[in-house]
PDB file of C-alpha atoms and ligand atoms in Angstrom:
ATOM      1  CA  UNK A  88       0.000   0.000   0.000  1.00  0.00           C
ATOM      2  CA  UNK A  89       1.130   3.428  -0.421  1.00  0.00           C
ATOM      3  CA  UNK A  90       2.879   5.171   2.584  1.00  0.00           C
ATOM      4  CA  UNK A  91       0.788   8.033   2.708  1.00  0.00           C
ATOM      5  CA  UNK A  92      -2.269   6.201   2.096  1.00  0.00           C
ATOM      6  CA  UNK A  93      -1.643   4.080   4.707  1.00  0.00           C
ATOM      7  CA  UNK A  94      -1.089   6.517   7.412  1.00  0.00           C
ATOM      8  CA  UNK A  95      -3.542   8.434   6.513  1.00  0.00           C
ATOM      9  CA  UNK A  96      -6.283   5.754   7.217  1.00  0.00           C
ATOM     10  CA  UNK A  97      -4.975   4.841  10.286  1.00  0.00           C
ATOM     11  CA  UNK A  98      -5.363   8.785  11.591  1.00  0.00           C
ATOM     12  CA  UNK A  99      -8.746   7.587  11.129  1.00  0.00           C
ATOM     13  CA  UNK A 100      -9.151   6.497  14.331  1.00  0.00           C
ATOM     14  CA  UNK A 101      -7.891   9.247  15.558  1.00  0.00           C
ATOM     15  CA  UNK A 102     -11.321  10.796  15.222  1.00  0.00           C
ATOM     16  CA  UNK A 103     -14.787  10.544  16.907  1.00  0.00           C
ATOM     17  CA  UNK A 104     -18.248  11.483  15.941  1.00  0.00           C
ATOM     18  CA  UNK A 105     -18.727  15.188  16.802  1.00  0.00           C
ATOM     19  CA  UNK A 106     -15.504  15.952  16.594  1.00  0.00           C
ATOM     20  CA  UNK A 107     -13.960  19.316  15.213  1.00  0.00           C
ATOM     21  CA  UNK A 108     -11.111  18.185  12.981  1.00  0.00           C
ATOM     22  CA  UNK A 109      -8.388  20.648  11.952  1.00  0.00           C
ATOM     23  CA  UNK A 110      -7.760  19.458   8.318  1.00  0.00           C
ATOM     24  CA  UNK A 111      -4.038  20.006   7.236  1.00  0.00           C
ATOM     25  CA  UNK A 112      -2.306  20.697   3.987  1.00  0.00           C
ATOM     26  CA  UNK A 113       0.015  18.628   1.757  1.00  0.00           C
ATOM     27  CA  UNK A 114      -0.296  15.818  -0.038  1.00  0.00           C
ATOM     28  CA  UNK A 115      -0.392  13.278   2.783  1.00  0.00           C
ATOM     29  CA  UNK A 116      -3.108  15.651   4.585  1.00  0.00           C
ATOM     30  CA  UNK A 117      -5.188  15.575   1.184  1.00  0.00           C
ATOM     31  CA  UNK A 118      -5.109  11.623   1.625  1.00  0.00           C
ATOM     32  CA  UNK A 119      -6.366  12.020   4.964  1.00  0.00           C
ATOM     33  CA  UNK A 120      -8.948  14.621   3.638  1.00  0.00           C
ATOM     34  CA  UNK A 121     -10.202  12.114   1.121  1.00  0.00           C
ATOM     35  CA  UNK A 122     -10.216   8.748   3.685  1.00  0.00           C
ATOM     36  CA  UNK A 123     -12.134  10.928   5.908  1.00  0.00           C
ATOM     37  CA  UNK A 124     -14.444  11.742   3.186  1.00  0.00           C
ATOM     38  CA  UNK A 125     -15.261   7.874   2.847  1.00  0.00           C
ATOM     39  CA  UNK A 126     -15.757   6.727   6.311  1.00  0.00           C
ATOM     40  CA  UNK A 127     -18.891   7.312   8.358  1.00  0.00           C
ATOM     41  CA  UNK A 128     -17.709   9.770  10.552  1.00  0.00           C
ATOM     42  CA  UNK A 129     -17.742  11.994   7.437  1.00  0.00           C
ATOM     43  CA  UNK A 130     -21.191  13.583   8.213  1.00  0.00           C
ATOM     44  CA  UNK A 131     -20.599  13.531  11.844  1.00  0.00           C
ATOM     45  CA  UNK A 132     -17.614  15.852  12.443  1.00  0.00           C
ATOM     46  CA  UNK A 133     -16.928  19.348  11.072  1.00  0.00           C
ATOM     47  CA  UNK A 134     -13.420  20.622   9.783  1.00  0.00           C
ATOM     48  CA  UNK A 135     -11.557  23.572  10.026  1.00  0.00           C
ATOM     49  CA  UNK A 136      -8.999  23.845   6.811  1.00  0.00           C
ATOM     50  CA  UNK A 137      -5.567  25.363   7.172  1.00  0.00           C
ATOM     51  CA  UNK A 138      -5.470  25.893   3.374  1.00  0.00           C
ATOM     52  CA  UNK A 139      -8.073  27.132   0.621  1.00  0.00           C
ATOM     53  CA  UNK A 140      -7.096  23.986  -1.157  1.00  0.00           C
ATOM     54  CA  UNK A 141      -7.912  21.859   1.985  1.00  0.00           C
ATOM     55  CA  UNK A 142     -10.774  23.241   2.473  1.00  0.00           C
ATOM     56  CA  UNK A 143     -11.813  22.991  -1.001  1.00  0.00           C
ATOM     57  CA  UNK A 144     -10.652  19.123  -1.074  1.00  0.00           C
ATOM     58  CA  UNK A 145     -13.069  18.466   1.838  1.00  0.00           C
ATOM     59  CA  UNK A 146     -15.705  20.421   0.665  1.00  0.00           C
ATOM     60  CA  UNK A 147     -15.737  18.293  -2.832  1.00  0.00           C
ATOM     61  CA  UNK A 148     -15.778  15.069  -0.244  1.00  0.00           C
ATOM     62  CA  UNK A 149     -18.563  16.106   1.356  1.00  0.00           C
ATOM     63  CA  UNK A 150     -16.897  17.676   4.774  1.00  0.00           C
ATOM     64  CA  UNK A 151     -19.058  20.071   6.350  1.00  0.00           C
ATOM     65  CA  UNK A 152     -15.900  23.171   6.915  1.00  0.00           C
ATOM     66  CA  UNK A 153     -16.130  25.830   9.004  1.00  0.00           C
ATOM     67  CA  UNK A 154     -14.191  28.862   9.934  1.00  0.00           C
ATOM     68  CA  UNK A 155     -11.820  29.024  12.583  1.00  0.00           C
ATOM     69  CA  UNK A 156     -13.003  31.837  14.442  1.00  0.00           C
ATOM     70  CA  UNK A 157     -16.726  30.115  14.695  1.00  0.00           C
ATOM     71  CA  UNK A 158     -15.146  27.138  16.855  1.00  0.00           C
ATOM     72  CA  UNK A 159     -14.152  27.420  20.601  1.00  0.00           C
ATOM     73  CA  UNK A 160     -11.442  24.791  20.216  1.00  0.00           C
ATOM     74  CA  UNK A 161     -10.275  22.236  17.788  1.00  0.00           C
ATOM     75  CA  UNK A 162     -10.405  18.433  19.064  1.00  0.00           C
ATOM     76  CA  UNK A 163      -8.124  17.092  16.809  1.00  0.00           C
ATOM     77  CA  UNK A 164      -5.937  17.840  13.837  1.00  0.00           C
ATOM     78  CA  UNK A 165      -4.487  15.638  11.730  1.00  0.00           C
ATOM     79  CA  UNK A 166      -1.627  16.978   9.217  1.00  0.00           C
ATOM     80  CA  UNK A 167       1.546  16.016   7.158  1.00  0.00           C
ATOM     81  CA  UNK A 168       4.969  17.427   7.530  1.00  0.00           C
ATOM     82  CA  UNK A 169       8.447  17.765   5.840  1.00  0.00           C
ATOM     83  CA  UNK A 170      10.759  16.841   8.657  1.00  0.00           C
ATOM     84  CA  UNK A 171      10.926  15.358  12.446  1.00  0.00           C
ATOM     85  CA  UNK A 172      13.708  14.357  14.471  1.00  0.00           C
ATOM     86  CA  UNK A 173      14.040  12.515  16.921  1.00  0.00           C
ATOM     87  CA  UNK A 174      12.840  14.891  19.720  1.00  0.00           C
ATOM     88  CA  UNK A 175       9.893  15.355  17.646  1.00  0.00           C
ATOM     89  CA  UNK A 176      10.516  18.585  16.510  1.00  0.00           C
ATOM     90  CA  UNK A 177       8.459  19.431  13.419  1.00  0.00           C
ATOM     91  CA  UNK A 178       9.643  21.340  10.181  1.00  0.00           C
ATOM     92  CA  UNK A 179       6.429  22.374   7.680  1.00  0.00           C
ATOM     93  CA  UNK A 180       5.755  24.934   4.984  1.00  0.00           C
ATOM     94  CA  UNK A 181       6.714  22.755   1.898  1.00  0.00           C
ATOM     95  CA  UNK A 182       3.067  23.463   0.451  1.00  0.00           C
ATOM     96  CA  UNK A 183       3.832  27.184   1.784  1.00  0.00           C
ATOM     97  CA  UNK A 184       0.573  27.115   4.357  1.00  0.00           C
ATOM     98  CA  UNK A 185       2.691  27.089   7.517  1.00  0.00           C
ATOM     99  CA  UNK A 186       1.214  30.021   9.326  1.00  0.00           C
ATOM    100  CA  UNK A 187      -2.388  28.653   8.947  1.00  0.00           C
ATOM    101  CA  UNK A 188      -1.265  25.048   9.953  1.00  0.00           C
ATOM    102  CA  UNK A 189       0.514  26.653  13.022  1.00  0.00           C
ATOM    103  CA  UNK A 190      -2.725  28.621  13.850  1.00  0.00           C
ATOM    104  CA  UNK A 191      -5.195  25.433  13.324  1.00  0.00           C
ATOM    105  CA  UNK A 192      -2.690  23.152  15.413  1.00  0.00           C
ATOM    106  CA  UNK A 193      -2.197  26.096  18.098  1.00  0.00           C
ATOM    107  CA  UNK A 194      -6.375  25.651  18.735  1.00  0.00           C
ATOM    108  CA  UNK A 195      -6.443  22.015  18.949  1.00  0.00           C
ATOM    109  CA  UNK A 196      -6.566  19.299  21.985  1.00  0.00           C
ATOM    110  CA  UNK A 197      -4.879  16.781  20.424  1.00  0.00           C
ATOM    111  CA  UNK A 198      -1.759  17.281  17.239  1.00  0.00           C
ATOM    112  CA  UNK A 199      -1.639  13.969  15.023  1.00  0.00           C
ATOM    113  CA  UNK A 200       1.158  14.086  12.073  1.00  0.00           C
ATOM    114  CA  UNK A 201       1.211  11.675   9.502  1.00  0.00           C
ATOM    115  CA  UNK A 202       4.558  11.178   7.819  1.00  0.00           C
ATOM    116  CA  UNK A 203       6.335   8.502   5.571  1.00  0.00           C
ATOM    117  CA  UNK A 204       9.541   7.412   6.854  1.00  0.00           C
ATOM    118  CA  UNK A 205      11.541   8.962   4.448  1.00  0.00           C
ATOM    119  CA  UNK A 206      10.302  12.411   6.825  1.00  0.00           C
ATOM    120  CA  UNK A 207      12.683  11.227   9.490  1.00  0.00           C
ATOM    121  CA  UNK A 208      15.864  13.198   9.800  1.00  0.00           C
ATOM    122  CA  UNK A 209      18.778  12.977  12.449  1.00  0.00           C
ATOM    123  CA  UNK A 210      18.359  16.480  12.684  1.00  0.00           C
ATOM    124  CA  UNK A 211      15.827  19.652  11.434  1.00  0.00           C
ATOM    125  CA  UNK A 212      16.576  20.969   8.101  1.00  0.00           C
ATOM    126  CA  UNK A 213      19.275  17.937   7.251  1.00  0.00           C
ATOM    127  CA  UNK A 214      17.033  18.149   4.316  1.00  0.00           C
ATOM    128  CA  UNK A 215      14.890  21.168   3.408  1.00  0.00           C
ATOM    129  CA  UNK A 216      15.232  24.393   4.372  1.00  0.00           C
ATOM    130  CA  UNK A 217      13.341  26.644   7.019  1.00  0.00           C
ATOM    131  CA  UNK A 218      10.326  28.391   5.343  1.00  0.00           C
ATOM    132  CA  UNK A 219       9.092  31.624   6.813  1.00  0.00           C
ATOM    133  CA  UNK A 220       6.329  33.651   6.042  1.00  0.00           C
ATOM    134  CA  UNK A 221       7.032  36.851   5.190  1.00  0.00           C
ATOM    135  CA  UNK A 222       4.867  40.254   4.647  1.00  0.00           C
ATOM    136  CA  UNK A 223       5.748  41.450   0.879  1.00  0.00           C
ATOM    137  CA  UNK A 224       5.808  44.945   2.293  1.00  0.00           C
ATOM    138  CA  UNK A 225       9.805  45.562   2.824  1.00  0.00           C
ATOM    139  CA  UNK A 226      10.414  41.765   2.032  1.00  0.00           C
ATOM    140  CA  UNK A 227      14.126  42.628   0.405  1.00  0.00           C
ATOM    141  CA  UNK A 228      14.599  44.164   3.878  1.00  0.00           C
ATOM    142  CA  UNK A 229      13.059  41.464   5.721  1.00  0.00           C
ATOM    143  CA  UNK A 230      15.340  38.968   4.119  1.00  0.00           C
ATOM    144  CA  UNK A 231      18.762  41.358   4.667  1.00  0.00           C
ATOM    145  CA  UNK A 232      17.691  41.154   8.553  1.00  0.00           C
ATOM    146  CA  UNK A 233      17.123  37.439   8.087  1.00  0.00           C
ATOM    147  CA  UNK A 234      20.890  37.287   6.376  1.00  0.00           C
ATOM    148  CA  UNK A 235      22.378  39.412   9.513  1.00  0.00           C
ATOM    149  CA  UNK A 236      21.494  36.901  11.801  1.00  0.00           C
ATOM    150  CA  UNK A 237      23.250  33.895   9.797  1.00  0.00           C
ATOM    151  CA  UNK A 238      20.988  32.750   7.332  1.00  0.00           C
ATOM    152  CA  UNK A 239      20.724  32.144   3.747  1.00  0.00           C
ATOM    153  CA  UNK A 240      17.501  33.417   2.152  1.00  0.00           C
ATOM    154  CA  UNK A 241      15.833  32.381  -0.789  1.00  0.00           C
ATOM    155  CA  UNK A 242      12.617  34.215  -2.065  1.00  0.00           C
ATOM    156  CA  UNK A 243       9.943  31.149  -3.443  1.00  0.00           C
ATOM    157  CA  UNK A 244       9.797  32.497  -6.515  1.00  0.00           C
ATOM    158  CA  UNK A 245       5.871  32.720  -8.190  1.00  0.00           C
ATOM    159  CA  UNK A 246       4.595  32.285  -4.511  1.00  0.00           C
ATOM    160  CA  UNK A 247       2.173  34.059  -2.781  1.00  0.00           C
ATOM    161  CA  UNK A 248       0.479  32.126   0.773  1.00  0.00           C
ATOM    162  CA  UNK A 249      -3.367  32.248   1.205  1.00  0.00           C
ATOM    163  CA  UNK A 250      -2.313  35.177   3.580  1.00  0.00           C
ATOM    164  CA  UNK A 251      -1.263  36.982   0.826  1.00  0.00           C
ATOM    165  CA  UNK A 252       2.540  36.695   1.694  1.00  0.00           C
ATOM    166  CA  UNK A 253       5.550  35.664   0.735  1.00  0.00           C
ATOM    167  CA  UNK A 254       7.729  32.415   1.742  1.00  0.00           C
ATOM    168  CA  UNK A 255      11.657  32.752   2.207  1.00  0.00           C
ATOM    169  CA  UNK A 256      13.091  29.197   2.638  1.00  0.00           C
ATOM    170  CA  UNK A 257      16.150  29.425   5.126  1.00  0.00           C
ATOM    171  CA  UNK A 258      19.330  28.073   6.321  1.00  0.00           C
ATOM    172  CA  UNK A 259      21.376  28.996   9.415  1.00  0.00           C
ATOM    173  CA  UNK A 260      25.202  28.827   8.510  1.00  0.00           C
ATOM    174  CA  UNK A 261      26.079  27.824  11.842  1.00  0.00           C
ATOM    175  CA  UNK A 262      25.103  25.705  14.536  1.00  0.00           C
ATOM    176  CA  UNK A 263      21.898  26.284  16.444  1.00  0.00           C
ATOM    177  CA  UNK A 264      19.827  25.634  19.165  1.00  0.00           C
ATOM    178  CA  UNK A 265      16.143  25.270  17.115  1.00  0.00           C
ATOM    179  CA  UNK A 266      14.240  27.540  19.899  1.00  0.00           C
ATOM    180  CA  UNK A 267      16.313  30.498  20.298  1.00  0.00           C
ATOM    181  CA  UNK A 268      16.743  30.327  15.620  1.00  0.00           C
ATOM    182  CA  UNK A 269      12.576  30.587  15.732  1.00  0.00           C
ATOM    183  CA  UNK A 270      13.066  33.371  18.480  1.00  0.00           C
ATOM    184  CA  UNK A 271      15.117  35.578  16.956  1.00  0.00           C
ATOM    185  CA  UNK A 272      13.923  34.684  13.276  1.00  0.00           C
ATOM    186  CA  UNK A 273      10.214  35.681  14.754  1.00  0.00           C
ATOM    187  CA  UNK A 274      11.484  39.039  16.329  1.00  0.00           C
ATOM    188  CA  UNK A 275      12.124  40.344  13.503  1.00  0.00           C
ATOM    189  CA  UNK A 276       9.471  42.681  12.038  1.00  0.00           C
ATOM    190  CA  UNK A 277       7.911  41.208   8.684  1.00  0.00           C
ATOM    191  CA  UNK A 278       8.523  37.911   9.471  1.00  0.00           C
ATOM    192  CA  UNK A 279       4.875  36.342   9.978  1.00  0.00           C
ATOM    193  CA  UNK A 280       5.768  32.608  10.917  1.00  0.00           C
ATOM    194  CA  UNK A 281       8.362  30.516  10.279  1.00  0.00           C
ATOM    195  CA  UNK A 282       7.612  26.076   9.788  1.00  0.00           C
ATOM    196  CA  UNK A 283       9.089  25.115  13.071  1.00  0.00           C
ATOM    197  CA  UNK A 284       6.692  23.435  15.349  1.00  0.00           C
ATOM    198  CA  UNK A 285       7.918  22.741  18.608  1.00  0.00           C
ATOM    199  CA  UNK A 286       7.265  21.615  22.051  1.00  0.00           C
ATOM    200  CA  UNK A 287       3.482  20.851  22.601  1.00  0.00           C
ATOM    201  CA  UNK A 288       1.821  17.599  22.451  1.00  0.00           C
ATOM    202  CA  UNK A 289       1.506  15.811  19.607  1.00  0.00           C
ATOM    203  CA  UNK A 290       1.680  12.077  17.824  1.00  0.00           C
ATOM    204  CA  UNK A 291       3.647  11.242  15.027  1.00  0.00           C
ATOM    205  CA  UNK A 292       2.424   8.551  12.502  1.00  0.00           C
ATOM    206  CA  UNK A 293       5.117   7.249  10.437  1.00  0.00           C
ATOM    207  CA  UNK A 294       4.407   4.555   7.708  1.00  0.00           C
ATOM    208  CA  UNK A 295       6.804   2.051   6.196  1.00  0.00           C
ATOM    209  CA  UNK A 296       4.315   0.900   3.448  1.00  0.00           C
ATOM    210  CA  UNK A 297       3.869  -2.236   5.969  1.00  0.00           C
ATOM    211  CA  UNK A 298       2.981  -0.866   9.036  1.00  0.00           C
ATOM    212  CA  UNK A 299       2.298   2.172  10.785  1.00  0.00           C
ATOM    213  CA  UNK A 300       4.248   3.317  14.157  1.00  0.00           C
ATOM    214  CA  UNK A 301       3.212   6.151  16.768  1.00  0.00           C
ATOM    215  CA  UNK A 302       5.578   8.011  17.982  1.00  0.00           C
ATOM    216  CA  UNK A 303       4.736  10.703  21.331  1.00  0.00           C
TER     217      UNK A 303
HETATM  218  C1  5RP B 575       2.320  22.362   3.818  1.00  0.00           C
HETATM  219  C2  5RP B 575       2.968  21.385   4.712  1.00  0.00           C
HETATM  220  C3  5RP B 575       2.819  19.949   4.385  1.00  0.00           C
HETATM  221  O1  5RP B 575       2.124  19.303   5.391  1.00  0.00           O
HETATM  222  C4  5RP B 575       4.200  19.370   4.235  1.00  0.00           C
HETATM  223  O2  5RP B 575       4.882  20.095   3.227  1.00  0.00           O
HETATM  224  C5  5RP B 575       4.145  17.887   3.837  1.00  0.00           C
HETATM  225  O3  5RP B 575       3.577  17.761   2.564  1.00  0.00           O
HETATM  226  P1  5RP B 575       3.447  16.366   1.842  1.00  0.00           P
HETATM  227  O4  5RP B 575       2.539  15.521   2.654  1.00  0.00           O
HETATM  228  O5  5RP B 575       2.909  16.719   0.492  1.00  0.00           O
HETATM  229  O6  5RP B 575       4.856  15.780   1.743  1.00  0.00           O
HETATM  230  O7  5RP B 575       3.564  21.720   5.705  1.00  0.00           O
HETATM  231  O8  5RP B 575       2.629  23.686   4.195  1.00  0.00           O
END
């Protein structure tokens, strides 16, 4: 079976009737979208997207979606990522929806990610770089700031986020403790979000194309 199919029907059971499920973004996410979209639970639970394609994916599936704002809390959100290591930190923003997926996954009980194994890295950004959202107002000065505190910055060229902003993927050129990087990368004015997601609770689902481990 395919990886990402096959972890994203096991997230499945991850959810309960009434349930408000945060819906993620990325390829493995849309697999989850679409498995949901089968199952019985389908008309049961409501979603909250963290991407206009999500949302539009769940929609055609026959997801009831609602916005953010109308829900008190989230109960459980299930979505993909690009990286985690073996503290489960968490790098996103391939698909560029970072600040949305940070905001869903900020509102909900319970954080499931579901990940082939090929997403497992020794350490964060061994593989991609660090997206961050940017604001396109005084980006070219955004990304000199970003470069004076030891990064490399490169602009995404032809994207724009469902925010309306830009994504500048990252590298440190040094050594770095992940925490105080998203610190100072975040204190700098323009900078929206970056794709780390750390600390909190969460489960990681990671498929091998046989089975399906939790990790958390
Ligand atoms: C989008 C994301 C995705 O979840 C991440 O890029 C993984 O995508 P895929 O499942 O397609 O590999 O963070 O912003």
């Amino acid at each position: 079976m395919d990886k990402k199919e096959q972890v994203a029907e096991e997230a499945i059971n991850y959810i309960a009737q009434g349930n408000v499920v945060g819906l993620g973004s990325g390829t493995t996410a849309s697999q989850f979208i679409k498995a949901l979209g089968k199952s019985s639970l389908r008309s049961k639970i409501v979603g909250v997207a963290t991407s206009i394609s999500s949302d539009r994916l769940a929609r055609e599936v026959g997801i009831k979606t609602v916005d953010i704002d109308s829900v008190d809390w989230i109960d459980v959100t299930v979505d993909g990522a690009d990286e985690v290591d073996k503290d489960l930190n968490i790098l996103k923003g391939g698909g560029g929806q970072l600040t949305r997926e940070k905001k869903v996954r900020n509102k909900s009980k319970s954080y499931i990610v579901i990940i082939s194994d090929d997403k497992l890295v020794g350490r964060i950004m061994d593989r991609f770089p660090l997206p961050v959202e940017v604001l396109p107002f005084g980006q070219k000065t955004t990304m000199k700031e970003l470069e004076a505190i030891g990064m490399t910055c490169q602009l995404r060229g032809g994207f724009i986020t469902d925010n309306g902003n830009l994504v500048c993927d990252c590298k440190p050129l040094e050594k770095f403790d992940l925490q105080e990087l998203d610190q100072r990368i975040k204190s700098i004015t323009g900078v929206v979000e970056t794709g780390l997601f750390l600390g909190g609770k969460k489960k990681i689902l990671v498929s091998n194309g046989e089975m399906v481990t939790v990790l958390g």
